[in-house]
PDB file of C-alpha atoms in Angstrom:
ATOM      1  CA  MET A   1      -4.910 -26.520   1.520  1.00 82.00           C
ATOM      2  CA  SER A   2      -4.853 -23.466   3.782  1.00 85.00           C
ATOM      3  CA  THR A   3      -6.304 -20.127   2.731  1.00 82.00           C
ATOM      4  CA  SER A   4      -2.767 -18.700   2.598  1.00 85.00           C
ATOM      5  CA  GLU A   5      -1.649 -21.442   0.202  1.00 92.00           C
ATOM      6  CA  ALA A   6      -4.791 -21.062  -1.915  1.00 92.00           C
ATOM      7  CA  ARG A   7      -4.293 -17.299  -2.074  1.00 93.00           C
ATOM      8  CA  GLN A   8      -0.640 -17.646  -3.113  1.00 95.00           C
ATOM      9  CA  ASN A   9      -1.530 -20.282  -5.728  1.00 95.00           C
ATOM     10  CA  TRP A  10      -4.214 -17.947  -7.107  1.00 96.00           C
ATOM     11  CA  LEU A  11      -1.691 -15.083  -7.323  1.00 96.00           C
ATOM     12  CA  GLU A  12       0.854 -17.298  -9.093  1.00 97.00           C
ATOM     13  CA  ALA A  13      -1.763 -18.500 -11.589  1.00 97.00           C
ATOM     14  CA  ALA A  14      -2.869 -14.898 -12.190  1.00 97.00           C
ATOM     15  CA  LYS A  15       0.753 -13.801 -12.704  1.00 97.00           C
ATOM     16  CA  LYS A  16       1.293 -16.582 -15.261  1.00 97.00           C
ATOM     17  CA  THR A  17      -1.947 -15.756 -17.106  1.00 97.00           C
ATOM     18  CA  ILE A  18      -1.214 -12.013 -17.109  1.00 97.00           C
ATOM     19  CA  ALA A  19       2.333 -12.694 -18.339  1.00 97.00           C
ATOM     20  CA  ALA A  20       0.854 -14.582 -21.301  1.00 96.00           C
ATOM     21  CA  GLY A  21      -1.255 -11.489 -22.023  1.00 96.00           C
ATOM     22  CA  PHE A  22       1.874  -9.313 -22.090  1.00 96.00           C
ATOM     23  CA  VAL A  23       3.592 -11.744 -24.467  1.00 97.00           C
ATOM     24  CA  SER A  24       0.564 -11.706 -26.790  1.00 95.00           C
ATOM     25  CA  MET A  25       0.929  -7.899 -26.930  1.00 94.00           C
ATOM     26  CA  GLY A  26       4.611  -8.231 -27.921  1.00 95.00           C
ATOM     27  CA  TYR A  27       6.193  -7.558 -24.531  1.00 96.00           C
ATOM     28  CA  GLU A  28       8.965  -9.557 -22.920  1.00 96.00           C
ATOM     29  CA  VAL A  29       8.128 -10.461 -19.338  1.00 97.00           C
ATOM     30  CA  PRO A  30      11.000 -10.838 -16.876  1.00 96.00           C
ATOM     31  CA  ALA A  31      11.144 -14.383 -15.482  1.00 95.00           C
ATOM     32  CA  ASN A  32      12.285 -13.070 -12.098  1.00 96.00           C
ATOM     33  CA  ILE A  33       8.981 -11.662 -10.781  1.00 97.00           C
ATOM     34  CA  ARG A  34       7.649 -12.713  -7.388  1.00 96.00           C
ATOM     35  CA  VAL A  35       4.148 -11.810  -6.232  1.00 97.00           C
ATOM     36  CA  SER A  36       2.763 -11.843  -2.724  1.00 95.00           C
ATOM     37  CA  ILE A  37       0.341 -10.167  -0.410  1.00 93.00           C
ATOM     38  CA  GLY A  38       1.906  -7.411   1.641  1.00 90.00           C
ATOM     39  CA  ILE A  39       1.276  -3.901   2.855  1.00 84.00           C
ATOM     40  CA  PRO A  40       2.939  -1.579   0.335  1.00 77.00           C
ATOM     41  CA  LYS A  41       5.250   1.127   1.608  1.00 76.00           C
ATOM     42  CA  GLN A  42       3.276   4.361   1.526  1.00 68.00           C
ATOM     43  CA  ARG A  43       4.647   7.194  -0.575  1.00 60.00           C
ATOM     44  CA  GLY A  44       3.202  10.666  -0.530  1.00 55.00           C
ATOM     45  CA  LYS A  45      -0.415  11.072   0.552  1.00 55.00           C
ATOM     46  CA  GLY A  46      -1.904   8.142  -1.338  1.00 60.00           C
ATOM     47  CA  LYS A  47      -2.746   4.749   0.021  1.00 78.00           C
ATOM     48  CA  ALA A  48      -1.026   2.315  -2.305  1.00 87.00           C
ATOM     49  CA  ILE A  49      -2.839  -0.943  -3.045  1.00 91.00           C
ATOM     50  CA  GLY A  50       0.096  -2.430  -4.895  1.00 94.00           C
ATOM     51  CA  GLN A  51       3.797  -1.917  -5.337  1.00 93.00           C
ATOM     52  CA  CYS A  52       6.595  -3.226  -7.528  1.00 95.00           C
ATOM     53  CA  TRP A  53      10.177  -3.213  -6.248  1.00 94.00           C
ATOM     54  CA  ALA A  54      13.055  -3.347  -8.720  1.00 94.00           C
ATOM     55  CA  ALA A  55      15.071  -6.542  -9.016  1.00 94.00           C
ATOM     56  CA  THR A  56      18.116  -4.552  -7.903  1.00 93.00           C
ATOM     57  CA  CYS A  57      16.470  -4.105  -4.484  1.00 92.00           C
ATOM     58  CA  THR A  58      16.648  -7.820  -3.652  1.00 92.00           C
ATOM     59  CA  SER A  59      19.652  -9.957  -2.859  1.00 95.00           C
ATOM     60  CA  ASP A  60      18.591 -12.583  -5.411  1.00 96.00           C
ATOM     61  CA  ASN A  61      17.682 -10.172  -8.238  1.00 96.00           C
ATOM     62  CA  HIS A  62      13.871 -10.617  -8.311  1.00 96.00           C
ATOM     63  CA  PHE A  63      11.173  -8.040  -8.858  1.00 96.00           C
ATOM     64  CA  GLU A  64       8.939  -8.067  -5.770  1.00 95.00           C
ATOM     65  CA  ILE A  65       5.289  -7.232  -6.356  1.00 96.00           C
ATOM     66  CA  PHE A  66       3.125  -6.690  -3.306  1.00 95.00           C
ATOM     67  CA  VAL A  67      -0.662  -6.599  -3.488  1.00 95.00           C
ATOM     68  CA  SER A  68      -2.390  -5.032  -0.509  1.00 93.00           C
ATOM     69  CA  PRO A  69      -4.297  -7.375   1.806  1.00 92.00           C
ATOM     70  CA  VAL A  70      -7.157  -4.853   1.979  1.00 91.00           C
ATOM     71  CA  LEU A  71      -8.258  -5.862  -1.532  1.00 93.00           C
ATOM     72  CA  GLN A  72     -11.170  -8.291  -1.432  1.00 92.00           C
ATOM     73  CA  THR A  73     -12.344  -9.096  -4.934  1.00 95.00           C
ATOM     74  CA  SER A  74     -10.796 -10.973  -7.826  1.00 96.00           C
ATOM     75  CA  HIS A  75     -11.137  -7.874  -9.993  1.00 97.00           C
ATOM     76  CA  GLU A  76      -9.324  -5.637  -7.491  1.00 96.00           C
ATOM     77  CA  VAL A  77      -6.431  -8.060  -7.055  1.00 97.00           C
ATOM     78  CA  PHE A  78      -6.170  -8.951 -10.763  1.00 97.00           C
ATOM     79  CA  GLY A  79      -6.222  -5.307 -11.881  1.00 97.00           C
ATOM     80  CA  THR A  80      -3.628  -4.331  -9.290  1.00 97.00           C
ATOM     81  CA  LEU A  81      -1.411  -7.220 -10.344  1.00 98.00           C
ATOM     82  CA  VAL A  82      -1.617  -6.153 -13.998  1.00 97.00           C
ATOM     83  CA  HIS A  83      -0.680  -2.572 -13.024  1.00 97.00           C
ATOM     84  CA  GLU A  84       2.334  -3.687 -10.984  1.00 97.00           C
ATOM     85  CA  MET A  85       3.467  -6.126 -13.667  1.00 97.00           C
ATOM     86  CA  VAL A  86       3.470  -3.247 -16.169  1.00 97.00           C
ATOM     87  CA  HIS A  87       6.086  -1.618 -13.921  1.00 97.00           C
ATOM     88  CA  ALA A  88       8.229  -4.769 -14.023  1.00 97.00           C
ATOM     89  CA  VAL A  89       7.827  -5.186 -17.800  1.00 97.00           C
ATOM     90  CA  VAL A  90       8.671  -1.604 -18.844  1.00 97.00           C
ATOM     91  CA  GLY A  91      11.012  -0.784 -15.964  1.00 94.00           C
ATOM     92  CA  LEU A  92      10.362   1.286 -12.892  1.00 93.00           C
ATOM     93  CA  ALA A  93      12.220   4.306 -14.310  1.00 93.00           C
ATOM     94  CA  ALA A  94       9.205   4.955 -16.576  1.00 94.00           C
ATOM     95  CA  GLY A  95       7.089   5.859 -13.552  1.00 93.00           C
ATOM     96  CA  HIS A  96       3.479   6.198 -14.706  1.00 95.00           C
ATOM     97  CA  LYS A  97       4.224   8.025 -17.956  1.00 95.00           C
ATOM     98  CA  GLY A  98       5.426   7.292 -21.479  1.00 95.00           C
ATOM     99  CA  GLU A  99       6.193   3.612 -21.938  1.00 97.00           C
ATOM    100  CA  PHE A 100       4.235   2.694 -18.800  1.00 97.00           C
ATOM    101  CA  LYS A 101       1.105   4.416 -20.083  1.00 97.00           C
ATOM    102  CA  THR A 102       1.425   2.872 -23.553  1.00 97.00           C
ATOM    103  CA  CYS A 103       1.804  -0.636 -22.111  1.00 97.00           C
ATOM    104  CA  ALA A 104      -0.927  -0.166 -19.481  1.00 97.00           C
ATOM    105  CA  LEU A 105      -3.426   0.953 -22.120  1.00 97.00           C
ATOM    106  CA  LYS A 106      -2.529  -1.999 -24.376  1.00 97.00           C
ATOM    107  CA  MET A 107      -3.069  -4.345 -21.429  1.00 97.00           C
ATOM    108  CA  GLY A 108      -6.564  -2.936 -20.845  1.00 96.00           C
ATOM    109  CA  LEU A 109      -5.976  -0.575 -17.944  1.00 97.00           C
ATOM    110  CA  GLU A 110      -7.601   2.833 -18.074  1.00 97.00           C
ATOM    111  CA  GLY A 111      -8.068   6.001 -16.080  1.00 96.00           C
ATOM    112  CA  LYS A 112      -5.434   7.972 -14.216  1.00 95.00           C
ATOM    113  CA  MET A 113      -2.178   6.023 -14.573  1.00 95.00           C
ATOM    114  CA  THR A 114      -1.317   6.264 -10.868  1.00 92.00           C
ATOM    115  CA  SER A 115      -4.613   4.582  -9.963  1.00 92.00           C
ATOM    116  CA  THR A 116      -5.711   2.576 -12.967  1.00 96.00           C
ATOM    117  CA  THR A 117      -8.885   0.542 -13.318  1.00 95.00           C
ATOM    118  CA  MET A 118      -9.631  -2.368 -15.607  1.00 97.00           C
ATOM    119  CA  GLY A 119     -11.335  -1.605 -18.893  1.00 96.00           C
ATOM    120  CA  SER A 120     -14.051  -3.877 -20.272  1.00 96.00           C
ATOM    121  CA  GLN A 121     -11.668  -6.183 -22.191  1.00 95.00           C
ATOM    122  CA  LEU A 122      -9.393  -6.689 -19.198  1.00 96.00           C
ATOM    123  CA  THR A 123     -12.434  -7.231 -16.976  1.00 96.00           C
ATOM    124  CA  GLY A 124     -13.580  -9.933 -19.408  1.00 96.00           C
ATOM    125  CA  PHE A 125     -10.103 -11.498 -19.285  1.00 95.00           C
ATOM    126  CA  CYS A 126     -10.280 -11.481 -15.466  1.00 96.00           C
ATOM    127  CA  ASP A 127     -13.737 -13.082 -15.597  1.00 97.00           C
ATOM    128  CA  TRP A 128     -12.397 -15.809 -17.901  1.00 96.00           C
ATOM    129  CA  PHE A 129      -9.518 -16.374 -15.458  1.00 97.00           C
ATOM    130  CA  THR A 130     -11.826 -16.619 -12.424  1.00 96.00           C
ATOM    131  CA  ASN A 131     -14.153 -19.011 -14.269  1.00 96.00           C
ATOM    132  CA  TYR A 132     -11.185 -21.308 -14.729  1.00 94.00           C
ATOM    133  CA  ASN A 133      -9.290 -20.709 -11.454  1.00 94.00           C
ATOM    134  CA  GLY A 134     -12.024 -19.621  -9.069  1.00 94.00           C
ATOM    135  CA  HIS A 135     -12.415 -16.320  -7.303  1.00 95.00           C
ATOM    136  CA  TYR A 136      -9.725 -14.774  -5.156  1.00 94.00           C
ATOM    137  CA  PRO A 137      -9.742 -17.090  -2.129  1.00 92.00           C
ATOM    138  CA  ALA A 138      -9.337 -14.629   0.717  1.00 89.00           C
ATOM    139  CA  GLY A 139     -11.169 -11.799   2.392  1.00 85.00           C
ATOM    140  CA  GLY A 140      -9.790  -8.316   2.717  1.00 85.00           C
ATOM    141  CA  LEU A 141      -7.940  -7.020   5.736  1.00 84.00           C
ATOM    142  CA  ILE A 142      -9.872  -4.310   7.563  1.00 81.00           C
ATOM    143  CA  MET A 143      -7.288  -1.696   8.455  1.00 74.00           C
ATOM    144  CA  GLN A 144      -8.123   0.080  11.684  1.00 68.00           C
ATOM    145  CA  THR A 145      -7.227   3.713  11.546  1.00 65.00           C
ATOM    146  CA  VAL A 146      -5.986   5.366  14.688  1.00 60.00           C
ATOM    147  CA  LYS A 147      -7.714   8.651  15.415  1.00 63.00           C
ATOM    148  CA  LYS A 148      -5.193  11.452  15.326  1.00 63.00           C
ATOM    149  CA  GLN A 149      -4.859  13.301  18.594  1.00 60.00           C
ATOM    150  CA  ALA A 150      -6.751  16.579  18.347  1.00 66.00           C
ATOM    151  CA  THR A 151      -4.879  18.358  21.126  1.00 67.00           C
ATOM    152  CA  TYR A 152      -1.237  18.474  22.022  1.00 82.00           C
ATOM    153  CA  LEU A 153       0.089  18.542  25.526  1.00 88.00           C
ATOM    154  CA  LEU A 154       2.579  21.228  26.427  1.00 89.00           C
ATOM    155  CA  LYS A 155       5.457  20.422  28.735  1.00 90.00           C
ATOM    156  CA  CYS A 156       5.579  22.402  31.972  1.00 90.00           C
ATOM    157  CA  GLU A 157       8.617  22.259  34.244  1.00 92.00           C
ATOM    158  CA  CYS A 158       9.491  23.531  37.700  1.00 91.00           C
ATOM    159  CA  PRO A 159      12.587  25.741  37.372  1.00 88.00           C
ATOM    160  CA  ASP A 160      13.703  24.803  40.917  1.00 88.00           C
ATOM    161  CA  CYS A 161      13.386  21.010  41.122  1.00 90.00           C
ATOM    162  CA  GLY A 162      12.806  19.968  37.465  1.00 90.00           C
ATOM    163  CA  TYR A 163       9.425  18.308  38.117  1.00 92.00           C
ATOM    164  CA  THR A 164       7.510  18.082  34.818  1.00 93.00           C
ATOM    165  CA  ALA A 165       3.867  17.833  33.873  1.00 92.00           C
ATOM    166  CA  ARG A 166       1.980  18.042  30.583  1.00 91.00           C
ATOM    167  CA  VAL A 167      -1.135  20.119  30.037  1.00 91.00           C
ATOM    168  CA  THR A 168      -3.177  21.403  27.065  1.00 89.00           C
ATOM    169  CA  GLN A 169      -2.904  24.972  25.808  1.00 87.00           C
ATOM    170  CA  LYS A 170      -6.560  25.458  26.750  1.00 86.00           C
ATOM    171  CA  TRP A 171      -5.860  24.909  30.477  1.00 88.00           C
ATOM    172  CA  ILE A 172      -2.771  27.126  30.359  1.00 87.00           C
ATOM    173  CA  GLU A 173      -5.006  29.904  28.992  1.00 87.00           C
ATOM    174  CA  VAL A 174      -7.876  29.217  31.437  1.00 88.00           C
ATOM    175  CA  ALA A 175      -6.032  28.504  34.677  1.00 88.00           C
ATOM    176  CA  GLY A 176      -2.384  29.275  34.047  1.00 88.00           C
ATOM    177  CA  ALA A 177       0.563  26.923  34.391  1.00 88.00           C
ATOM    178  CA  PRO A 178       0.255  24.150  36.982  1.00 93.00           C
ATOM    179  CA  VAL A 179       1.779  24.482  40.430  1.00 93.00           C
ATOM    180  CA  CYS A 180       4.715  22.260  41.373  1.00 92.00           C
ATOM    181  CA  PRO A 181       3.646  19.749  44.063  1.00 92.00           C
ATOM    182  CA  CYS A 182       7.143  19.897  45.606  1.00 91.00           C
ATOM    183  CA  ASN A 183       7.337  23.619  46.395  1.00 91.00           C
ATOM    184  CA  ASN A 184       3.929  25.096  45.408  1.00 90.00           C
ATOM    185  CA  GLU A 185       5.615  27.398  42.857  1.00 89.00           C
ATOM    186  CA  PRO A 186       4.150  27.988  39.365  1.00 89.00           C
ATOM    187  CA  MET A 187       5.760  25.850  36.689  1.00 92.00           C
ATOM    188  CA  GLU A 188       7.068  27.235  33.387  1.00 90.00           C
ATOM    189  CA  VAL A 189       5.900  26.155  29.944  1.00 89.00           C
ATOM    190  CA  VAL A 190       8.987  24.900  28.123  1.00 86.00           C
TER     191      VAL A 190
END
């Protein structure tokens, strides 16, 4: 079995086990939940590690739960899956308040509701699950961040021939606008 298949099987087993936990707490779990690894769409300034899409967003009426590939440990993945399944169980309209918070706390999540962590009981439940199913069978994706450009180039253009060049504000201030190679006239910053 490939690592991808093992990872997906682990996620499916975790989903089934977590669903049983919801049922034991009196919640009805939608049967139309799919789970997979995927990079969640970023909203706001945060870096989401999981995301639940409403069933109405898919052509075959399934909730889509994505768990970020940057997560490495069984606890990280399991806790994120519980959080996202709370969204599917109570409905996405609840956001992270009211019914979501009540359900999340019952399921053993704690902390700030937008970035929950597993409490001791849920951690124990995850440990029981990993003893039976093994640890999460994949490493985490190391996301390379691209360094943001510190300077911006200004566009300079020759008013006669349209030749363009780009230069930093620093060099405009130090040496002035560049000279057009076609007619040796100073270019304008546009």
